[in-house]
């Protein structure tokens, strides 16, 4: 090998650069990998040497990964693992995401062959996450295939099948050639649970290889016969496949497969009762002598049974002995027989007899020694096999437990997310119902406003009812109680009304809706209006929900081949390619987009209703650009006596919100970030009485407005498309001129962990829906007052302003923690606090004024009041006295006054509301 390389180097390679040499040897190693892995390793080591000389990052990673790959395929798993660990450390410096995927994937493969399935699964799942981040569909499919193989290898066929079919779906979507799916089909066949499924996948295996590829053909037929025998599907088919496999493997001298084919034919002959034929096949299989001890034991067991069935108990017993004492015991039987015959044949000659007896004695001594040695080995091997079997059972139990725990965790996560979304769907309309009814009472002297408020309250009351009805409709559908109730309608008129009903909602979000049709005005047909409207309403409301402002939704309707074809096109964020079917599953929550709430049954119910009426509902989407939902419904025109000419007409409904320029007086400016148009309008209505309000319908729109305008305060929902409230806060924290703007999260999420997450990010307040108008106004006023105090202090004390924000922020956290620890101590005052943080009262006042706008007294009171609000909200106390005691305020009038000033609601009212 070395001399060959030297010869090549002397001729053409010597003139190449180090980078070119590394690339050359990498390619050479790759080209001969199927012929000689040792040579591949040799060339890869050369490639590594030259890649290090040229300091080529990508070549170093490629060369070292190839070495790990070749070590793995050579069965040198420990060396492969060591190489991968080094490679992983190197890649942490380069941060090459592609090799991060390749390293984790190969880690998974190596661990699987080292009998550590738990780690193999961990690394394979990490590799799957890497491939998803890379957005490389082929790598995603490759990851699914590896996970499928791991689960198949450990007999967890149900889980394996899920991943293998995912891989196949992606390969099909990418139009991967059939020949490149051969390996996947082979693994997938192992998971077949019925003869039909086995047959279908076998056909796919055969279609994926060339008829000239004899070794692959033999493999498919021989392993297919094994599978059919194990599953007891079809013995005739198993025999045909075994004979085919035998013929092909014999012609190409593929001895391992030939041996298995003969063994399978023997087993099948035994099933048929043809034991003499079975013995013939078993003995022929045994002649190949290519078996492991375990396979030999299986073979001898079958031979023993076959001889027993033909009445030859002597040979049957001998094979039973062979199972116990291994192959060498067979020699003992043959030797004993040979020397017995020798004795009979030459007993007339005394000398020869003596020689024969001596030889026999020698043979017996040798065989006794062998029997003892190999008997001991056999018992050791049996013990080892039993130990391994028990160990494997324990491993499988562990894996099954881990899989069950993983499924339980996934279910719990899904349940938490679903309940959170249901809370969002209920709390938002409840806020609008109660809020607008209160506004109606306040606006009692203004009938126009009262009518508008009550209309909004009724619309949201209907939404809550519709959500409940959807669940009931789903239950009715499951129990087959849903019926079609058709009504004769003017089709274009009814569709136009359905679309037109959403125009006002779209206008609130500054979205236009266009309705385009070629359906004649007088076209009359019969449809189930209620079910059709439910489907169309769901499609249009989703389009509005997921579309940014200043975009357009286009609804088109046509008649094609006696069917209504209605399309809803939006310009939203679109749907990821691998979720285009999942969105129609019940309770499915996308993991590719930001959550915007929803119970997850709207699209599922819509598709089921469409199919129930004989139609369909499909989606085509370009992720990041938008989606087109297509609803088809079979219809038939009803002739009328008087009818307009059937000329195709086209009419379009397209309305955009008029932007009215309003001049506000010098007021504080508030940015309201809320994706629900009615909720945004409600917030605007209650805040615009005192402040100049601007609307944004998600985090991205909010950031765009913040770059061009200045605001004194921001209110934001959490669950929004494109960018949610938490992500918005994270982006503000990165911008020095924006991070100190007072920020209130207004959300239906009530979990303590969500509030803690928000406050850790630096939000100033957290309001849970539903809330009262006065409560929100008080919180906003409080934050703006502190902001003004902070700005005023900055102007008056510019010489004291410091830029040591990080250390002062840590100090603020420490101060807050100290106040919380002494919360119930009414005697805890500013003097005690200053002493504990080792600052003078004056320095402490300066820091708190600079960063909070509050004096130490106000800061301590703020923490006490926030804690009191939390206790009342979570119903931890039955009386206000207990609450006051816990927060260190003994005076009832003082507590009531300060609490109402801070939160806009009396503590007694809050306590009664929560009871």
Short mmCIF file of C-alpha atoms in Angstrom, two decimals, residues 662-669 688-693 712:
data_model
loop_
_atom_site.label_atom_id
_atom_site.label_comp_id
_atom_site.label_asym_id
_atom_site.label_seq_id
_atom_site.Cartn_x
_atom_site.Cartn_y
_atom_site.Cartn_z
CA UNK A 662 -56.79 61.97 13.95
CA UNK A 663 -54.76 64.67 15.64
CA UNK A 664 -54.18 63.84 19.29
CA UNK A 665 -53.28 66.36 21.94
CA UNK A 666 -49.93 66.00 23.69
CA UNK A 667 -50.60 62.70 25.45
CA UNK A 668 -48.63 59.62 26.38
CA UNK A 669 -48.33 57.27 23.42
CA UNK A 688 -57.69 56.16 23.91
CA UNK A 689 -59.81 58.28 26.27
CA UNK A 690 -56.59 59.27 28.04
CA UNK A 691 -53.78 58.22 25.71
CA UNK A 692 -52.70 58.28 22.07
CA UNK A 693 -52.98 54.62 20.99
CA UNK A 712 -44.28 55.69 26.39
#
